[in-house]
Coordinates of C-alpha atoms in Angstrom, one line a residue:
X48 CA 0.0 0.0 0.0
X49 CA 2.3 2.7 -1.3
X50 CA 1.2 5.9 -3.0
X51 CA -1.3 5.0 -5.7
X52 CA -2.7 3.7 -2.5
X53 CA -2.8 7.1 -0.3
X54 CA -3.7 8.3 -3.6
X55 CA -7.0 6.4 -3.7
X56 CA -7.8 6.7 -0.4
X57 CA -7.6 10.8 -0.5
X58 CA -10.2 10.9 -3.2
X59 CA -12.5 8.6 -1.5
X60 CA -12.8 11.7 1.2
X61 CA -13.3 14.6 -1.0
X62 CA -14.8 17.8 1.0
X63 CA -18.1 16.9 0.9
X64 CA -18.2 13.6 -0.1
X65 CA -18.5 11.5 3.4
X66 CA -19.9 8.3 1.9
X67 CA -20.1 6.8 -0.9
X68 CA -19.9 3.0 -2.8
X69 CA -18.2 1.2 -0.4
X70 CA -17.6 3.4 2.2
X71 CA -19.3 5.7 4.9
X72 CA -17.2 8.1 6.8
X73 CA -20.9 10.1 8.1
X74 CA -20.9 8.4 11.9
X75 CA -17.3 9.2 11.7
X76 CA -17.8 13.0 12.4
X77 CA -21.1 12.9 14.4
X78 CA -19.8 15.3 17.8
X79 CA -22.2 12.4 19.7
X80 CA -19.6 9.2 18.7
X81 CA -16.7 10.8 19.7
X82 CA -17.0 10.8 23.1
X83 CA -19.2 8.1 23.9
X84 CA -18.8 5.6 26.4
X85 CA -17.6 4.6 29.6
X86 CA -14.9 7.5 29.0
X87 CA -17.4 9.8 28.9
X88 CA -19.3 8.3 31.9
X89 CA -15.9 9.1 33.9
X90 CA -15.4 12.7 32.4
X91 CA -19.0 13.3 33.4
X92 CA -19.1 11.7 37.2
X93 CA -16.0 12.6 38.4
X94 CA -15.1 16.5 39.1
X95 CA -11.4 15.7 39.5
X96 CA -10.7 14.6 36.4
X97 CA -13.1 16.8 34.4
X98 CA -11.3 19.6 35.9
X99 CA -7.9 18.7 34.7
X100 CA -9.0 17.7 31.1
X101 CA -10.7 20.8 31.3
X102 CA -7.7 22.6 32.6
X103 CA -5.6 21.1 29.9
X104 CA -7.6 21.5 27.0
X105 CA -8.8 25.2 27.6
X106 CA -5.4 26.0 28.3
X107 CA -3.8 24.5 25.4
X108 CA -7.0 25.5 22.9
X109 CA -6.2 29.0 24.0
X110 CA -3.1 29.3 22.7
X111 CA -2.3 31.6 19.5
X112 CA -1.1 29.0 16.8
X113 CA 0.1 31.2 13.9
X114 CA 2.7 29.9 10.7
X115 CA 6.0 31.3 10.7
X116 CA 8.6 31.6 8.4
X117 CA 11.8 32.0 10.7
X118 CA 10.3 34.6 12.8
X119 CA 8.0 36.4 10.9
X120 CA 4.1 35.1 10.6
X121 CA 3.3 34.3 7.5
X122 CA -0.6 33.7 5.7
X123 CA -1.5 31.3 3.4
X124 CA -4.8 28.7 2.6
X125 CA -2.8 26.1 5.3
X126 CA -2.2 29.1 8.2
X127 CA -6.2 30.5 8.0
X128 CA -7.2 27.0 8.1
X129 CA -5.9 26.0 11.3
X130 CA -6.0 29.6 13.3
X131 CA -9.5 30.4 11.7
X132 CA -11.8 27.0 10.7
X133 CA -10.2 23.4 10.9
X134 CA -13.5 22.4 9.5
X135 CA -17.0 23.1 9.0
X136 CA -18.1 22.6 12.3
X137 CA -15.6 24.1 14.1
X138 CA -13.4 27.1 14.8
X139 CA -9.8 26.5 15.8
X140 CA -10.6 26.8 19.5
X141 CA -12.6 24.2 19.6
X142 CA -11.0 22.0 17.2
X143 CA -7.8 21.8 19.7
X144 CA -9.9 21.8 22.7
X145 CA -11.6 18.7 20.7
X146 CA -8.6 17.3 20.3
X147 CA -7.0 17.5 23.8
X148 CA -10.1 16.5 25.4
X149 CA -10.2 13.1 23.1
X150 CA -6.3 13.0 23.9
X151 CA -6.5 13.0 27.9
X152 CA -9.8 10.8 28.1
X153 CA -8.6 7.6 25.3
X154 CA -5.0 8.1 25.0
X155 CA -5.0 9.8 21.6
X156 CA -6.8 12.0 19.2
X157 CA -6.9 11.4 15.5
X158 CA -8.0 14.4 13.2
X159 CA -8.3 13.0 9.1
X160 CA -7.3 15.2 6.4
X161 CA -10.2 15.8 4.4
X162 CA -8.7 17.2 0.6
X163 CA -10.3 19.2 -2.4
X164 CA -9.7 18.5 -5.8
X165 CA -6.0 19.8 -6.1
X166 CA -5.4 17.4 -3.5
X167 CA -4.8 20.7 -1.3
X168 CA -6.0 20.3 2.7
X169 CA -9.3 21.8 3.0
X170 CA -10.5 20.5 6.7
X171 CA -9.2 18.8 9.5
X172 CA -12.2 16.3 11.1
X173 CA -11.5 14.4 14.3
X174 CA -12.4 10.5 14.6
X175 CA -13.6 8.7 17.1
X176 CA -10.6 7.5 18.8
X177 CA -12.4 4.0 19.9
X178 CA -12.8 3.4 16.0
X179 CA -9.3 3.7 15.4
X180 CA -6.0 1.3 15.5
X181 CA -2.7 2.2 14.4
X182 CA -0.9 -0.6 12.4
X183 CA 2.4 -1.6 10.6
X184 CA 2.5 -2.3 6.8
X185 CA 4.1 -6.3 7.0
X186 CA 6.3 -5.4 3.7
X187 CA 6.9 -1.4 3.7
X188 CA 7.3 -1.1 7.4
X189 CA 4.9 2.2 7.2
X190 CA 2.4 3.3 10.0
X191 CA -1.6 2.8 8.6
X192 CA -4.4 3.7 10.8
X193 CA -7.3 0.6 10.4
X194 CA -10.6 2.7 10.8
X195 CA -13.8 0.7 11.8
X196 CA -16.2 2.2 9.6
X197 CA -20.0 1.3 9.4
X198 CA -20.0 -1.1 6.2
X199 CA -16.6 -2.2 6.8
X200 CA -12.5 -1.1 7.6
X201 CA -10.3 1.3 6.1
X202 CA -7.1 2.1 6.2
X203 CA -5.1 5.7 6.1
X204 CA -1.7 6.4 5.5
X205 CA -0.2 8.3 8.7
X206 CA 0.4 11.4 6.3
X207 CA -3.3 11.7 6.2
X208 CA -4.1 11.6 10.0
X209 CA -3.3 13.9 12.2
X210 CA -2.5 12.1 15.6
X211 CA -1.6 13.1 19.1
X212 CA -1.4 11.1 22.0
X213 CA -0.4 10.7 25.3
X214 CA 2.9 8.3 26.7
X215 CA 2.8 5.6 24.2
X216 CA 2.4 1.7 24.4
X217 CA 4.8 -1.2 25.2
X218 CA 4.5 -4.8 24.2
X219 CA 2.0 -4.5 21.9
X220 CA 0.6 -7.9 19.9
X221 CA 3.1 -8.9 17.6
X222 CA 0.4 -8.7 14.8
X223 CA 0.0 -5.3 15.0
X224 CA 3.5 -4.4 15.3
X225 CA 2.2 -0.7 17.2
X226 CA 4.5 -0.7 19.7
X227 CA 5.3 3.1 20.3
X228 CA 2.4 4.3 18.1
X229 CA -0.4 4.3 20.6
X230 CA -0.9 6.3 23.5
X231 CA -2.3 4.8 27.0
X232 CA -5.3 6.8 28.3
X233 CA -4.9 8.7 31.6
X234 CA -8.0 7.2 32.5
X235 CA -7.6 3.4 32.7
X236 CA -4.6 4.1 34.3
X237 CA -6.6 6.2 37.5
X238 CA -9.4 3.5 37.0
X239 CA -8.4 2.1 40.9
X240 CA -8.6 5.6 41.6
X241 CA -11.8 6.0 39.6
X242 CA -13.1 3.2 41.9
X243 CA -12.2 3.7 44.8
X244 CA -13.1 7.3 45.0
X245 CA -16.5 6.2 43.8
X246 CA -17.0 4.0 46.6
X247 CA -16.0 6.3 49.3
X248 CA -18.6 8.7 47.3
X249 CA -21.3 6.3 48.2
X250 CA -20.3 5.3 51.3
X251 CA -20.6 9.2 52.7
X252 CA -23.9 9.9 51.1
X253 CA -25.4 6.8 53.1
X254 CA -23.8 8.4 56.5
X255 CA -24.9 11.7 55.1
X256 CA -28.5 10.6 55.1
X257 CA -28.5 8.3 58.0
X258 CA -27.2 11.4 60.0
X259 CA -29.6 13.9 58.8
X260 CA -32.6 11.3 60.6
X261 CA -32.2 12.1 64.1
X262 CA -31.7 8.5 66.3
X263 CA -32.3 8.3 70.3
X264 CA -31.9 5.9 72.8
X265 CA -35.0 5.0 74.9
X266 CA -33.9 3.7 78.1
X267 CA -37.1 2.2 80.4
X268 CA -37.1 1.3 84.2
X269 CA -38.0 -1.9 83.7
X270 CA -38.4 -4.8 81.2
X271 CA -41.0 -4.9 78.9
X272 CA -42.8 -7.6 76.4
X273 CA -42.2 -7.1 72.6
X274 CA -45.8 -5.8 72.2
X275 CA -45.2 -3.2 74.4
X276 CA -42.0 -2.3 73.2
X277 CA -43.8 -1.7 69.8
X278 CA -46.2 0.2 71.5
X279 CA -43.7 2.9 73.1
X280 CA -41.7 3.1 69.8
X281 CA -44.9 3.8 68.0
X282 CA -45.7 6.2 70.6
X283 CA -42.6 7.8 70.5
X284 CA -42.1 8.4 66.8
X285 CA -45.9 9.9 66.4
X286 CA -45.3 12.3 69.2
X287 CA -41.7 13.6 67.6
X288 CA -43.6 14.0 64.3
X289 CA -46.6 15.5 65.3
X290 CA -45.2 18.0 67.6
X291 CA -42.1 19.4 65.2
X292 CA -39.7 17.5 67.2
X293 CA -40.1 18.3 70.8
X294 CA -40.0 15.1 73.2
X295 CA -41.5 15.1 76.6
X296 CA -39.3 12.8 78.5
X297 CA -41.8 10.8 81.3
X298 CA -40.9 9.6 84.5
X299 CA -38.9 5.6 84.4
X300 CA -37.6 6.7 80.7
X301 CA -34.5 8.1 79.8
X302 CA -34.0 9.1 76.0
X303 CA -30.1 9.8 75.0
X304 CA -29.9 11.4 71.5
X305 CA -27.2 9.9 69.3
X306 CA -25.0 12.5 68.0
X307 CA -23.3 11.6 64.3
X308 CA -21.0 13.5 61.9
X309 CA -22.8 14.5 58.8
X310 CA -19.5 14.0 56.7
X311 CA -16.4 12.1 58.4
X312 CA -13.6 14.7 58.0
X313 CA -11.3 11.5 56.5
X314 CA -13.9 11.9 53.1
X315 CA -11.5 15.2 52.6
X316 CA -8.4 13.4 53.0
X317 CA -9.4 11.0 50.2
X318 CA -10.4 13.9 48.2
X319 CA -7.2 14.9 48.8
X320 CA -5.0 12.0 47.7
X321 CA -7.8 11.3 44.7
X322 CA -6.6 15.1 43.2
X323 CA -3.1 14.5 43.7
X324 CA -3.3 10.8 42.2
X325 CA -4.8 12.8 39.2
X326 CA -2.8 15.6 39.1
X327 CA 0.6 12.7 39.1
X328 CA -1.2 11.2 36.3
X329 CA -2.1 14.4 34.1
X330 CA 1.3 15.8 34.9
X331 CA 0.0 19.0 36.4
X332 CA 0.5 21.0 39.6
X333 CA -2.0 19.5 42.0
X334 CA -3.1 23.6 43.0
X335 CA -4.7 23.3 39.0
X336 CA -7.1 21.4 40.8
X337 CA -8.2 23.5 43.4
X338 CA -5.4 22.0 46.2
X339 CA -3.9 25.2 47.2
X340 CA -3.2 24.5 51.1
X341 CA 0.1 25.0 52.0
X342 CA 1.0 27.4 48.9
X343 CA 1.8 30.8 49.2
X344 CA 0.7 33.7 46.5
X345 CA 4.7 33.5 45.3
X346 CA 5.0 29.8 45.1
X347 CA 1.4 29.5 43.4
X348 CA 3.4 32.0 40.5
X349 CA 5.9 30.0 41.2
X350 CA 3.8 26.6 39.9
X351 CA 2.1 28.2 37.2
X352 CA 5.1 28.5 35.5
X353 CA 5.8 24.9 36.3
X354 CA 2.7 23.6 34.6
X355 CA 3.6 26.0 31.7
X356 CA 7.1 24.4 31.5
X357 CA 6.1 20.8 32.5
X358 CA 2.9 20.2 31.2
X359 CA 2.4 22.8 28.4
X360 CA 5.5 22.6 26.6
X361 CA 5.9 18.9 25.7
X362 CA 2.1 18.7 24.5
X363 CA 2.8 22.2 22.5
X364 CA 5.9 20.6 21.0
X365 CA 4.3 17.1 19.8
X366 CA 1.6 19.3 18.0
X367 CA 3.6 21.5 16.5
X368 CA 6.1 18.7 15.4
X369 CA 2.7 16.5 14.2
X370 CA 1.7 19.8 12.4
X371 CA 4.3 20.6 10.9
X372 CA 5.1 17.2 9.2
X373 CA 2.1 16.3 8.3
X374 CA 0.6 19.8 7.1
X375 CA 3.5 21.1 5.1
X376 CA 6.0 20.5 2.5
X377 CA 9.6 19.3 3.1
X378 CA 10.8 22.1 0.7
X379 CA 8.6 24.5 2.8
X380 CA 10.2 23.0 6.4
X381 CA 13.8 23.6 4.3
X382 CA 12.5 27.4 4.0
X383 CA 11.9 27.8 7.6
X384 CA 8.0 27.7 7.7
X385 CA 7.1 26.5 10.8
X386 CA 3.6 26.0 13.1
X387 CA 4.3 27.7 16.3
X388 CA 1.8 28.0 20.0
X389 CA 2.7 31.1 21.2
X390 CA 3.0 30.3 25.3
X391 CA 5.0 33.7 25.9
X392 CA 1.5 34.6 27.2
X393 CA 1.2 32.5 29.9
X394 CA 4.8 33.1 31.4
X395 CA 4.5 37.3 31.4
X396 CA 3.4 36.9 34.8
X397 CA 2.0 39.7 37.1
X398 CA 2.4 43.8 36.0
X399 CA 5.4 44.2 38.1
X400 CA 7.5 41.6 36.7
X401 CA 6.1 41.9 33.2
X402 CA 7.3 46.1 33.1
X403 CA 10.8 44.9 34.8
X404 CA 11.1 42.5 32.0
X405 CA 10.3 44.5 29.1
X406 CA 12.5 47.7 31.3
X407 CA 15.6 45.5 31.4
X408 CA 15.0 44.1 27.8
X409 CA 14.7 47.6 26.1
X410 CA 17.7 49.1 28.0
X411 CA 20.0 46.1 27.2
X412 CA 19.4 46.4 23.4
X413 CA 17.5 42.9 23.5
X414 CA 13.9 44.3 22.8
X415 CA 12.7 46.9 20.8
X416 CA 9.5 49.4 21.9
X417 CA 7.1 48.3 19.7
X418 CA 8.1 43.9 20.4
X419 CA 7.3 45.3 23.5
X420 CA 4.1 47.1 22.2
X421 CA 3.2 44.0 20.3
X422 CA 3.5 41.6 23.5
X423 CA 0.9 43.6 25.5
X424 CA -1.5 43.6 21.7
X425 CA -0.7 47.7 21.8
X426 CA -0.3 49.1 18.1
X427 CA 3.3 49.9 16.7
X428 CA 4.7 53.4 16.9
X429 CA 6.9 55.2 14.9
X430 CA 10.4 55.0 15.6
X431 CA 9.7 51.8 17.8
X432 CA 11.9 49.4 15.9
X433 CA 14.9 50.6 16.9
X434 CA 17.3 48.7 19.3
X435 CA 19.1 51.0 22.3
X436 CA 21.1 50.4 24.9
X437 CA 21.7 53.0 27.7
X438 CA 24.2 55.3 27.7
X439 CA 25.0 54.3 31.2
X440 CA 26.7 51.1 30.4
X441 CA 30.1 50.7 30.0
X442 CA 32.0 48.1 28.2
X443 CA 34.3 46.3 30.9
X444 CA 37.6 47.1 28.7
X445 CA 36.7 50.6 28.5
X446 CA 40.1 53.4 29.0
X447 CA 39.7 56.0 31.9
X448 CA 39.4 59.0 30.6
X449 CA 38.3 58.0 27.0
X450 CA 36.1 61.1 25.3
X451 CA 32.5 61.7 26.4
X452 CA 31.0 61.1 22.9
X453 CA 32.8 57.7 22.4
X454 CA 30.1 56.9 25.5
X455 CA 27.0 58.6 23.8
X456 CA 23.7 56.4 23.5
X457 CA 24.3 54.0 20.9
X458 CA 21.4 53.5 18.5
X459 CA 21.5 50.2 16.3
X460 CA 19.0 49.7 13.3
X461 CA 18.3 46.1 12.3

C-alpha cells in the first residue's frame, strides 16, 4: 500500500463527499460518537478529572497558533485553516480543545485530512478514537491507521491523519507491530482511583443521610414484652412527628440522643490524595485542581510557571512537530515555515514583573518598543523598531578617561 494507494484513499474523502460506494465516513464525524462511552461516563461523574482535562484542554485551545517563516508570521490557505476553521463545524478553539479533550480521556486524538480537488488540505475532522487502530505495513514497514467504519474497515496512511497522543504503548501484539504508536489513556490508568473514589462517594452519602434522621436511645425502668415495646416506639415516633420534634421525656424513661458527623472529616483526605493521584497522572500541579493548602501567592506563580514548562510545553511541542510534518511540504520545512503556539502569554506573569522584564530588555538592546508594544496587543509606533542600549553602560575594557562622545547612547538599526 504505497502511493497510488494514499492516492485512492484521498479521493474517497473529497470535501463533501463522506460516503459513498463502499464506504461511509458520516458516523465518523457525528460530535455524539466521539465521546461516547464509559470514558465519557468518567469525564461526566468525576469532578477531579473533568477539571484537569478541562484545565488542559482550555489552556492548550487558548493558545495563539500562527505559521511562521523563521520569525516572521506568515498567511496562506494552510495558516487560516488551522487559526480560523479546521473544519465546517468548528473554529480553531474548539478543534484543539476537541482534540485534547479526546487526547486525555482515550490516550489519543486522530483528526483525518479531508482534501479538495488539487489534492490541497481543505478540513481537518476528528475520529472517534475507539474506532481507530494504528498498524504496521508487513512489507513497507509504514504506519496505517485501520478505521472501523460502518459497512466495513479502512485504512489511512499516517500522512493523512493527524495524531496526538499521550505516553505511548509497550508490548503491543506482535500482529499489530504498534508498539510506540499508541498512546495509553490517563484514565484506565486512575481507574483504581476511579473506583475507589466512587466508593467512598457512596459510602458518605449513606452516613450523610442516616445522620440527617435524628436516632435516640430509649432507656425504660424496667423490662417490657415485645408488644409493648412496639407500642412505646410507636408512641414515640408519632409524638416527635406531630409536635415538630419536641420530646417530653416521662418519669422511668431516659432518651439519650445519638449524636453523628454529617461528613467524616477522613472523606476530605481521600479527596485529597484522589486530586493529587490525578494531578501525578495528568502531569499537572496539584493547585490546578483546586489543592492550594500550604501554597503561598509567590510559590502558586511560582507553579504556574511549572505547569507551563512541564505540562504545556511537551504537549505544544508534539503538536507543533505533528503539524508541521504532516501539514507542510519538506521544501517548505527547508525554508523555515514552521507551526508555532505562542506560550510567551502565559509566562509574562503579574504587572510588576512583566514592566521589569520588558525595562531591562529595552535598555540592554535585547527588545525593541514596539516587540514590547506587540506583546501587550498595543499598536506599533513610529520610531519603535529601533534597538538601544543606555548610555550608562560601559563596556568592561573601557580606557579611563576616554572622550564623552565615544560613550554617547548607541542606536543600532536592524
Amino acid at each position: 500500500m504505497r502511493f497510488i494507494q494514499r492516492m485512492k484513499m484521498a479521493w474517497n474523502v473529497l470535501t463533501g463527499r463522506y460516503s459513498g460506494l463502499g464506504y461511509d465516513f458520516t458516523k465518523w464525524f457525528s460530535p455524539s460518537n466521539i465521546f461516547a462511552g464509559k470514558t465519557s461516563n468518567t469525564l461526566a461523574t468525576v469532578e477531579t478529572i473533568f477539571a484537569a482535562v478541562s484545565r488542559l484542554s482550555n489552556a492548550m485551545a487558548s493558545l495563539p497558533l500562527k505559521l511562521y517563516q523563521d520569525y516572521t508570521p506568515v498567511n496562506n490557505p494552510i495558516a487560516d485553516l488551522l487559526a480560523n476553521s479546521p473544519n465546517p463545524n468548528m473554529t480553531s478553539f474548539d478543534f484543539i480543545r476537541t482534540m485534547e479533550v479526546c487526547r486525555n480521556t482515550h490516550g489519543n486524538a486522530y483528526a483525518l485530512k479531508i482534501y479538495d480537488d488539487l489534492y490541497q488540505v481543505a478540513a481537518l475532522l476528528p475520529l472517534d478514537p475507539s474506532r481507530v487502530e494504528p498498524v504496521i505495513e508487513e512489507k513497507t514497514r509504514e504506519l496505517w491507521y485501520e478505521i472501523e467504519g460502518d459497512e466495513g474497515r479502512y485504512f489511512v496512511h499516517n500522512m493523512d491523519m493527524i495524531h496526538v497522543k499521550h505516553i505511548p504503548t509497550v508490548g503491543q501484539s506482535l500482529a499489530y507491530h504498534s508498539v510506540g504508536y499508541k498512546g495509553i489513556s490517563p484514565i484506565d490508568v486512575l481507574k483504581n482511583t476511579v473506583d475507589y473514589d466512587g466508593k467512598v462517594r457512596t459510602f458518605s452519602l449513606e452516613q450523610m443521610n442516616s445522620a440527617i434522621l435524628a436516632s435516640f436511645i430509649l432507656k425504660l425502668g424496667a423490662n417490657v414484652s415485645k408488644e409493648k415495646k412496639a407500642e412505646i416506639l410507636n408512641n414515640f415516633k408519632e409524638f416527635y412527628q406531630a409536635n415538630g420534634g419536641v420530646i417530653i421525656q416521662e418519669s422511668g424513661m431516659e432518651i439519650t440522643p445519638i449524636e453523628r458527623n454529617i461528613i467524616d472529616t477522613k472523606v476530605f483526605e481521600v479527596e485529597k490524595i484522589t486530586r493529587g493521584r490525578v494531578a501525578t497522572v495528568f502531569n499537572m500541579p496539584v493547585h490546578m485542581l483546586g489543592e492550594t493548602e500550604g501554597h503561598s501567592y509567590s510559590s502558586m506563580e511560582q507553579l504556574s510557571l511549572e505547569f507551563v514548562q512541564g505540562t504545556l510545553i511537551p504537549i505544544v511541542r508534539q503538536y507543533e512537530q505533528e503539524l508541521n510534518r504532516k501539514l507542510l511540504t519538506k521544501r517548505q520545512r527547508s525554508r523555515g515555515l514552521g507551526f508555532k503556539f505562542n506560550v510567551n502569554a502565559l509566562l509574562r506573569g503579574d504587572i510588576k514583573t512583566r514592566g521589569d522584564f520588558y525595562f531591562k530588555g529595552i535598555r540592554s538592546g535585547w527588545f525593541t518598543p514596539n516587540e514590547v508594544r506587540a506583546y501587550e496587543e498595543l499598536p506599533p509606533m513610529k520610531g519603535g523598531d529601533k534597538l538601544y542600549m543606555s548610555r550608562d553602560l560601559t563596556p568592561i575594557d573601557q580606557r579611563e578617561g576616554q572622550p564623552e562622545q565615544e560613550r554617547e547612547e548607541v542606536i543600532i538599526r536592524r
